Amino acid sequence: MAVFGRLLTAMVTPFDREGKVNLEQAQKLASFLVENGSDGIVVAGTTGESPTLSFEEKVDLFKAVVEAVGGKAAVIAGTGSNATEASIKLTKAAEKVGVDGVMLVAPYYNKPSQKGLVEHFQAIARATSLPVMIYNIPGRTGVNILPKTMAKIAELENVVAVKEAAGNIDQATELIKILPERVKVFSGDDSLTLPILAVGGYGVVSVASHLVGLKIKEMIDQFLLGNVAVAARIHQELYPLIKVLFITTNPVPVKTALNLMGHKVGGFRLPLVEMNEEEKEELVRELKNFNLL
């Protein structure tokens, strides 16, 4: 089963002036990300505003990104939702399009029990031959996938990765300890990439890599070479930029930054709205500090 590389970017979804998905721009952005350190692209995840994308829009995006970077980088389709049947349908459509794997977020809003989580994920994973990444983000879903639950889900051979965004190093440590060797744990928080690598994690599903992919790649490489002090220095250097990218709801800051840098990724779909002036000033300041503007 494939592992997707260590630096994955959770790609924003570009919209045109009418608010329609801009597939051409999505292809350009995917190519840019791969040229700038990304080993793989996660399409239509949280950062891609998945809650406001239709089934058809998601499939078109998967197709477009596979066309642009398929073979050069892993393309991972965000096919999880809070309805198991709908997730299975989208996963099958993504497999047909030729993606390299799928990412399944914990069901949000309906707050299933741990047993419900196991059955949900196993039903989707059984419906596909693709490698599966499970995505735990309790801050957005209202439910935490516990390490023991994750181990149960990972009994299925095609479950190969976990994106862990509970923000809890103890939980990440326990997860890494109890999961089989073949299941790789990725940080779901840019600011915890290095700490999670330090406790045995594998990589990151990053937002900041839209802007500083090569720097993040360098930090991971230096850590793997045993140059921990160098990796820590890069982490410290990146920290202010990472913080400002989460000053308001993701993906608002990163999309704003990309637009300022000349990538025409467009606006947001409601209920997401522009940053306020104060937040924007802070973002611009950090982008200038990093010579990105």
mmCIF file of C-alpha atoms in Angstrom:
data_model
loop_
_atom_site.group_PDB
_atom_site.id
_atom_site.type_symbol
_atom_site.label_atom_id
_atom_site.label_comp_id
_atom_site.label_asym_id
_atom_site.label_seq_id
_atom_site.Cartn_x
_atom_site.Cartn_y
_atom_site.Cartn_z
ATOM 1 C CA MET A 1 0.000 0.000 0.000
ATOM 2 C CA ALA A 2 1.196 3.464 -0.858
ATOM 3 C CA VAL A 3 2.425 5.978 1.645
ATOM 4 C CA PHE A 4 1.980 9.430 0.267
ATOM 5 C CA GLY A 5 5.308 11.122 1.043
ATOM 6 C CA ARG A 6 6.044 13.213 4.134
ATOM 7 C CA LEU A 7 4.924 16.715 3.119
ATOM 8 C CA LEU A 8 1.328 16.875 1.947
ATOM 9 C CA THR A 9 -0.449 20.159 1.255
ATOM 10 C CA ALA A 10 -4.126 20.553 2.077
ATOM 11 C CA MET A 11 -4.839 22.631 -1.023
ATOM 12 C CA VAL A 12 -7.226 25.585 -1.111
ATOM 13 C CA THR A 13 -9.968 25.490 -3.740
ATOM 14 C CA PRO A 14 -9.675 28.422 -6.158
ATOM 15 C CA PHE A 15 -12.914 30.181 -7.106
ATOM 16 C CA ASP A 16 -13.513 32.569 -10.005
ATOM 17 C CA ARG A 17 -15.265 35.952 -9.740
ATOM 18 C CA GLU A 18 -18.685 34.301 -9.852
ATOM 19 C CA GLY A 19 -17.692 31.987 -7.012
ATOM 20 C CA LYS A 20 -17.479 28.932 -9.287
ATOM 21 C CA VAL A 21 -14.632 26.417 -8.879
ATOM 22 C CA ASN A 22 -11.702 27.558 -11.041
ATOM 23 C CA LEU A 23 -10.278 24.276 -12.325
ATOM 24 C CA GLU A 24 -7.536 25.865 -14.421
ATOM 25 C CA GLN A 25 -6.262 27.772 -11.390
ATOM 26 C CA ALA A 26 -6.479 24.594 -9.281
ATOM 27 C CA GLN A 27 -4.166 22.872 -11.785
ATOM 28 C CA LYS A 28 -1.716 25.794 -11.718
ATOM 29 C CA LEU A 29 -1.705 25.857 -7.932
ATOM 30 C CA ALA A 30 -1.224 22.077 -7.655
ATOM 31 C CA SER A 31 1.764 22.278 -10.029
ATOM 32 C CA PHE A 32 3.221 25.197 -8.054
ATOM 33 C CA LEU A 33 2.901 23.240 -4.791
ATOM 34 C CA VAL A 34 4.633 20.177 -6.221
ATOM 35 C CA GLU A 35 7.471 22.358 -7.555
ATOM 36 C CA ASN A 36 7.789 23.854 -4.061
ATOM 37 C CA GLY A 37 8.259 20.804 -1.892
ATOM 38 C CA SER A 38 4.898 19.029 -1.684
ATOM 39 C CA ASP A 39 5.064 15.238 -2.051
ATOM 40 C CA GLY A 40 1.291 15.088 -2.303
ATOM 41 C CA ILE A 41 -1.828 17.220 -2.528
ATOM 42 C CA VAL A 42 -4.989 16.758 -0.478
ATOM 43 C CA VAL A 43 -7.902 17.978 -2.594
ATOM 44 C CA ALA A 44 -11.242 19.094 -1.126
ATOM 45 C CA GLY A 45 -10.271 18.821 2.511
ATOM 46 C CA THR A 46 -11.173 21.391 5.174
ATOM 47 C CA THR A 47 -8.713 23.892 3.674
ATOM 48 C CA GLY A 48 -10.385 23.299 0.308
ATOM 49 C CA GLU A 49 -13.738 24.469 1.766
ATOM 50 C CA SER A 50 -15.177 20.983 1.305
ATOM 51 C CA PRO A 51 -18.403 21.679 3.239
ATOM 52 C CA THR A 52 -19.497 24.121 0.512
ATOM 53 C CA LEU A 53 -18.461 22.031 -2.521
ATOM 54 C CA SER A 54 -20.979 19.855 -4.340
ATOM 55 C CA PHE A 55 -20.355 16.201 -5.211
ATOM 56 C CA GLU A 56 -19.798 17.151 -8.882
ATOM 57 C CA GLU A 57 -17.411 19.983 -8.015
ATOM 58 C CA LYS A 58 -15.312 17.648 -5.886
ATOM 59 C CA VAL A 59 -15.078 15.016 -8.645
ATOM 60 C CA ASP A 60 -14.130 17.704 -11.208
ATOM 61 C CA LEU A 61 -11.424 18.958 -8.839
ATOM 62 C CA PHE A 62 -10.039 15.452 -8.315
ATOM 63 C CA LYS A 63 -9.898 14.984 -12.113
ATOM 64 C CA ALA A 64 -8.220 18.337 -12.713
ATOM 65 C CA VAL A 65 -5.521 17.817 -10.080
ATOM 66 C CA VAL A 66 -4.793 14.249 -11.241
ATOM 67 C CA GLU A 67 -4.365 15.657 -14.784
ATOM 68 C CA ALA A 68 -1.992 18.346 -13.515
ATOM 69 C CA VAL A 69 0.270 16.447 -11.120
ATOM 70 C CA GLY A 70 -0.663 12.740 -11.305
ATOM 71 C CA GLY A 71 2.526 10.672 -11.463
ATOM 72 C CA LYS A 72 4.609 13.550 -10.058
ATOM 73 C CA ALA A 73 2.929 13.678 -6.652
ATOM 74 C CA ALA A 74 0.292 11.778 -4.714
ATOM 75 C CA VAL A 75 -3.257 13.081 -5.161
ATOM 76 C CA ILE A 76 -5.393 12.398 -2.101
ATOM 77 C CA ALA A 77 -9.104 13.071 -2.399
ATOM 78 C CA GLY A 78 -11.053 14.373 0.578
ATOM 79 C CA THR A 79 -14.058 12.054 0.366
ATOM 80 C CA GLY A 80 -15.126 11.827 4.008
ATOM 81 C CA SER A 81 -18.340 13.380 5.300
ATOM 82 C CA ASN A 82 -20.823 12.784 8.096
ATOM 83 C CA ALA A 83 -22.972 10.455 5.980
ATOM 84 C CA THR A 84 -21.393 7.051 5.437
ATOM 85 C CA GLU A 85 -23.282 6.262 2.211
ATOM 86 C CA ALA A 86 -22.394 9.640 0.676
ATOM 87 C CA SER A 87 -18.719 9.098 1.593
ATOM 88 C CA ILE A 88 -18.730 5.672 -0.063
ATOM 89 C CA LYS A 89 -20.272 7.124 -3.242
ATOM 90 C CA LEU A 90 -17.697 9.933 -3.441
ATOM 91 C CA THR A 91 -14.820 7.553 -2.629
ATOM 92 C CA LYS A 92 -15.843 5.267 -5.507
ATOM 93 C CA ALA A 93 -16.074 8.256 -7.864
ATOM 94 C CA ALA A 94 -12.600 9.431 -6.765
ATOM 95 C CA GLU A 95 -11.159 5.957 -7.337
ATOM 96 C CA LYS A 96 -12.584 5.952 -10.879
ATOM 97 C CA VAL A 97 -10.890 9.301 -11.586
ATOM 98 C CA GLY A 98 -7.477 7.855 -10.670
ATOM 99 C CA VAL A 99 -6.522 9.477 -7.358
ATOM 100 C CA ASP A 100 -3.782 7.835 -5.272
ATOM 101 C CA GLY A 101 -5.682 7.706 -2.010
ATOM 102 C CA VAL A 102 -8.539 9.187 0.014
ATOM 103 C CA MET A 103 -8.727 11.134 3.242
ATOM 104 C CA LEU A 104 -11.718 10.492 5.485
ATOM 105 C CA VAL A 105 -12.577 13.045 8.141
ATOM 106 C CA ALA A 106 -14.393 11.997 11.314
ATOM 107 C CA PRO A 107 -18.150 12.447 10.930
ATOM 108 C CA TYR A 108 -19.035 15.947 12.133
ATOM 109 C CA TYR A 109 -22.179 17.173 13.880
ATOM 110 C CA ASN A 110 -23.832 13.767 14.420
ATOM 111 C CA LYS A 111 -21.308 12.820 17.162
ATOM 112 C CA PRO A 112 -21.111 9.030 16.736
ATOM 113 C CA SER A 113 -19.854 6.769 19.518
ATOM 114 C CA GLN A 114 -16.374 5.190 19.198
ATOM 115 C CA LYS A 115 -18.084 2.029 17.881
ATOM 116 C CA GLY A 116 -19.964 4.150 15.343
ATOM 117 C CA LEU A 117 -16.650 5.655 14.193
ATOM 118 C CA VAL A 118 -15.143 2.189 13.665
ATOM 119 C CA GLU A 119 -18.120 1.031 11.610
ATOM 120 C CA HIS A 120 -18.259 4.262 9.570
ATOM 121 C CA PHE A 121 -14.590 4.185 8.559
ATOM 122 C CA GLN A 122 -14.461 0.449 7.980
ATOM 123 C CA ALA A 123 -17.541 0.582 5.719
ATOM 124 C CA ILE A 124 -15.868 3.223 3.516
ATOM 125 C CA ALA A 125 -12.438 1.564 3.531
ATOM 126 C CA ARG A 126 -13.988 -1.785 2.550
ATOM 127 C CA ALA A 127 -15.720 -0.122 -0.409
ATOM 128 C CA THR A 128 -12.423 0.894 -2.050
ATOM 129 C CA SER A 129 -9.062 -0.585 -2.961
ATOM 130 C CA LEU A 130 -7.405 2.826 -2.460
ATOM 131 C CA PRO A 131 -5.091 3.623 0.459
ATOM 132 C CA VAL A 132 -6.984 5.494 3.178
ATOM 133 C CA MET A 133 -5.916 8.285 5.528
ATOM 134 C CA ILE A 134 -8.151 8.846 8.572
ATOM 135 C CA TYR A 135 -8.474 12.470 9.709
ATOM 136 C CA ASN A 136 -9.046 13.297 13.372
ATOM 137 C CA ILE A 137 -9.921 16.935 14.080
ATOM 138 C CA PRO A 138 -12.138 17.122 17.171
ATOM 139 C CA GLY A 139 -12.135 20.942 17.179
ATOM 140 C CA ARG A 140 -14.163 20.878 13.966
ATOM 141 C CA THR A 141 -16.078 17.612 14.237
ATOM 142 C CA GLY A 142 -17.111 17.488 17.889
ATOM 143 C CA VAL A 143 -15.767 13.947 18.239
ATOM 144 C CA ASN A 144 -12.290 12.639 19.105
ATOM 145 C CA ILE A 145 -11.131 9.350 17.552
ATOM 146 C CA LEU A 146 -9.354 7.697 20.464
ATOM 147 C CA PRO A 147 -6.092 5.770 19.838
ATOM 148 C CA LYS A 148 -7.720 2.390 20.646
ATOM 149 C CA THR A 149 -10.495 3.182 18.180
ATOM 150 C CA MET A 150 -7.954 4.134 15.531
ATOM 151 C CA ALA A 151 -6.136 0.822 16.093
ATOM 152 C CA LYS A 152 -9.414 -1.018 15.471
ATOM 153 C CA ILE A 153 -10.043 0.963 12.254
ATOM 154 C CA ALA A 154 -6.452 0.280 11.154
ATOM 155 C CA GLU A 155 -7.028 -3.472 11.219
ATOM 156 C CA LEU A 156 -8.065 -2.985 7.592
ATOM 157 C CA GLU A 157 -4.976 -3.290 5.377
ATOM 158 C CA ASN A 158 -5.759 -0.259 3.186
ATOM 159 C CA VAL A 159 -5.837 2.107 6.176
ATOM 160 C CA VAL A 160 -2.279 3.420 5.844
ATOM 161 C CA ALA A 161 -2.219 6.843 7.510
ATOM 162 C CA VAL A 162 -3.734 9.085 10.149
ATOM 163 C CA LYS A 163 -3.886 12.865 10.067
ATOM 164 C CA GLU A 164 -3.900 13.705 13.770
ATOM 165 C CA ALA A 165 -5.131 17.213 14.570
ATOM 166 C CA ALA A 166 -6.333 16.873 18.158
ATOM 167 C CA GLY A 167 -3.459 19.169 19.188
ATOM 168 C CA ASN A 168 -2.420 16.714 21.882
ATOM 169 C CA ILE A 169 1.135 15.301 21.877
ATOM 170 C CA ASP A 170 0.222 12.630 24.462
ATOM 171 C CA GLN A 171 -2.531 11.349 22.193
ATOM 172 C CA ALA A 172 -0.210 11.415 19.159
ATOM 173 C CA THR A 173 2.417 9.480 21.137
ATOM 174 C CA GLU A 174 -0.086 6.828 22.190
ATOM 175 C CA LEU A 175 -1.362 6.577 18.620
ATOM 176 C CA ILE A 176 2.138 6.030 17.213
ATOM 177 C CA LYS A 177 2.851 3.472 19.940
ATOM 178 C CA ILE A 178 -0.231 1.302 19.332
ATOM 179 C CA LEU A 179 -0.730 1.517 15.564
ATOM 180 C CA PRO A 180 0.911 -1.048 13.278
ATOM 181 C CA GLU A 181 4.205 0.066 11.709
ATOM 182 C CA ARG A 182 2.580 0.403 8.243
ATOM 183 C CA VAL A 183 0.171 3.103 9.483
ATOM 184 C CA LYS A 184 1.937 6.460 9.394
ATOM 185 C CA VAL A 185 0.915 9.339 11.649
ATOM 186 C CA PHE A 186 0.896 12.827 10.114
ATOM 187 C CA SER A 187 0.563 16.053 12.060
ATOM 188 C CA GLY A 188 -2.606 17.915 11.151
ATOM 189 C CA ASP A 189 -1.264 21.105 12.757
ATOM 190 C CA ASP A 190 1.633 22.994 11.167
ATOM 191 C CA SER A 191 2.911 24.171 14.544
ATOM 192 C CA LEU A 192 3.162 20.557 15.805
ATOM 193 C CA THR A 193 5.008 19.057 12.819
ATOM 194 C CA LEU A 194 8.382 18.899 14.553
ATOM 195 C CA PRO A 195 7.046 17.729 17.954
ATOM 196 C CA ILE A 196 5.072 14.952 16.232
ATOM 197 C CA LEU A 197 8.142 13.886 14.215
ATOM 198 C CA ALA A 198 10.053 13.822 17.508
ATOM 199 C CA VAL A 199 7.661 11.271 19.038
ATOM 200 C CA GLY A 200 7.781 9.039 15.956
ATOM 201 C CA GLY A 201 5.356 10.681 13.514
ATOM 202 C CA TYR A 202 5.918 10.517 9.780
ATOM 203 C CA GLY A 203 5.052 13.884 8.234
ATOM 204 C CA VAL A 204 2.508 16.690 7.985
ATOM 205 C CA VAL A 205 -0.628 17.631 6.114
ATOM 206 C CA SER A 206 0.219 21.298 5.893
ATOM 207 C CA VAL A 207 -1.462 24.618 5.186
ATOM 208 C CA ALA A 208 1.704 26.740 5.506
ATOM 209 C CA SER A 209 3.340 24.727 2.689
ATOM 210 C CA HIS A 210 1.296 26.821 0.232
ATOM 211 C CA LEU A 211 3.749 29.602 1.122
ATOM 212 C CA VAL A 212 6.926 28.000 2.528
ATOM 213 C CA GLY A 213 6.880 24.413 1.275
ATOM 214 C CA LEU A 214 10.612 24.181 0.652
ATOM 215 C CA LYS A 215 11.371 25.461 4.159
ATOM 216 C CA ILE A 216 9.052 22.884 5.758
ATOM 217 C CA LYS A 217 10.607 20.185 3.574
ATOM 218 C CA GLU A 218 14.052 21.294 4.779
ATOM 219 C CA MET A 219 12.942 21.115 8.421
ATOM 220 C CA ILE A 220 11.670 17.544 7.949
ATOM 221 C CA ASP A 221 14.834 16.520 6.069
ATOM 222 C CA GLN A 222 17.136 18.022 8.706
ATOM 223 C CA PHE A 223 15.236 16.218 11.455
ATOM 224 C CA LEU A 224 15.493 12.896 9.592
ATOM 225 C CA LEU A 225 19.244 13.439 9.125
ATOM 226 C CA GLY A 226 19.564 13.805 12.902
ATOM 227 C CA ASN A 227 20.214 17.559 12.779
ATOM 228 C CA VAL A 228 17.614 18.248 15.445
ATOM 229 C CA ALA A 229 18.996 21.682 16.419
ATOM 230 C CA VAL A 230 18.836 22.828 12.782
ATOM 231 C CA ALA A 231 15.271 21.497 12.452
ATOM 232 C CA ALA A 232 14.320 23.303 15.685
ATOM 233 C CA ARG A 233 15.789 26.546 14.368
ATOM 234 C CA ILE A 234 13.674 26.282 11.191
ATOM 235 C CA HIS A 235 10.605 25.488 13.323
ATOM 236 C CA GLN A 236 11.215 28.638 15.397
ATOM 237 C CA GLU A 237 11.670 30.683 12.237
ATOM 238 C CA LEU A 238 8.409 29.405 10.713
ATOM 239 C CA TYR A 239 6.393 29.724 13.928
ATOM 240 C CA PRO A 240 5.223 33.390 13.551
ATOM 241 C CA LEU A 241 4.017 32.749 9.989
ATOM 242 C CA ILE A 242 2.207 29.562 11.021
ATOM 243 C CA LYS A 243 0.513 31.417 13.876
ATOM 244 C CA VAL A 244 -0.743 34.233 11.640
ATOM 245 C CA LEU A 245 -2.160 31.684 9.165
ATOM 246 C CA PHE A 246 -4.573 30.609 11.900
ATOM 247 C CA ILE A 247 -5.416 34.086 13.225
ATOM 248 C CA THR A 248 -8.956 33.494 11.949
ATOM 249 C CA THR A 249 -10.700 30.477 10.450
ATOM 250 C CA ASN A 250 -8.599 28.430 8.006
ATOM 251 C CA PRO A 251 -8.470 28.803 4.948
ATOM 252 C CA VAL A 252 -9.221 32.535 5.108
ATOM 253 C CA PRO A 253 -5.645 33.701 5.941
ATOM 254 C CA VAL A 254 -3.839 31.339 3.553
ATOM 255 C CA LYS A 255 -6.184 32.179 0.661
ATOM 256 C CA THR A 256 -5.727 35.889 1.380
ATOM 257 C CA ALA A 257 -1.944 35.394 1.406
ATOM 258 C CA LEU A 258 -2.001 33.499 -1.901
ATOM 259 C CA ASN A 259 -4.058 36.255 -3.536
ATOM 260 C CA LEU A 260 -1.630 38.901 -2.239
ATOM 261 C CA MET A 261 1.244 36.854 -3.700
ATOM 262 C CA GLY A 262 -0.378 36.785 -7.141
ATOM 263 C CA HIS A 263 -2.023 33.348 -7.129
ATOM 264 C CA LYS A 264 -5.575 34.062 -8.256
ATOM 265 C CA VAL A 265 -7.415 31.770 -5.864
ATOM 266 C CA GLY A 266 -10.434 34.070 -5.449
ATOM 267 C CA GLY A 267 -12.696 34.571 -2.472
ATOM 268 C CA PHE A 268 -14.637 32.359 -0.097
ATOM 269 C CA ARG A 269 -18.015 30.727 -0.013
ATOM 270 C CA LEU A 270 -20.323 31.733 2.803
ATOM 271 C CA PRO A 271 -20.326 31.212 5.708
ATOM 272 C CA LEU A 272 -16.605 32.112 5.369
ATOM 273 C CA VAL A 273 -15.833 35.811 4.883
ATOM 274 C CA GLU A 274 -12.793 38.090 4.414
ATOM 275 C CA MET A 275 -10.357 38.817 7.261
ATOM 276 C CA ASN A 276 -10.814 42.105 9.102
ATOM 277 C CA GLU A 277 -8.318 44.937 8.495
ATOM 278 C CA GLU A 278 -6.367 44.341 11.708
ATOM 279 C CA GLU A 279 -5.886 40.638 10.903
ATOM 280 C CA LYS A 280 -4.909 41.457 7.325
ATOM 281 C CA GLU A 281 -2.268 43.959 8.495
ATOM 282 C CA GLU A 282 -0.740 41.310 10.733
ATOM 283 C CA LEU A 283 -0.712 38.797 7.868
ATOM 284 C CA VAL A 284 0.918 41.290 5.480
ATOM 285 C CA ARG A 285 3.574 42.060 8.108
ATOM 286 C CA GLU A 286 4.547 38.391 8.419
ATOM 287 C CA LEU A 287 4.504 37.832 4.653
ATOM 288 C CA LYS A 288 6.921 40.745 4.304
ATOM 289 C CA ASN A 289 9.138 39.349 7.086
ATOM 290 C CA PHE A 290 9.399 36.150 5.019
ATOM 291 C CA ASN A 291 10.044 38.099 1.793
ATOM 292 C CA LEU A 292 6.876 36.631 0.333
ATOM 293 C CA LEU A 293 5.576 40.083 -0.666
#
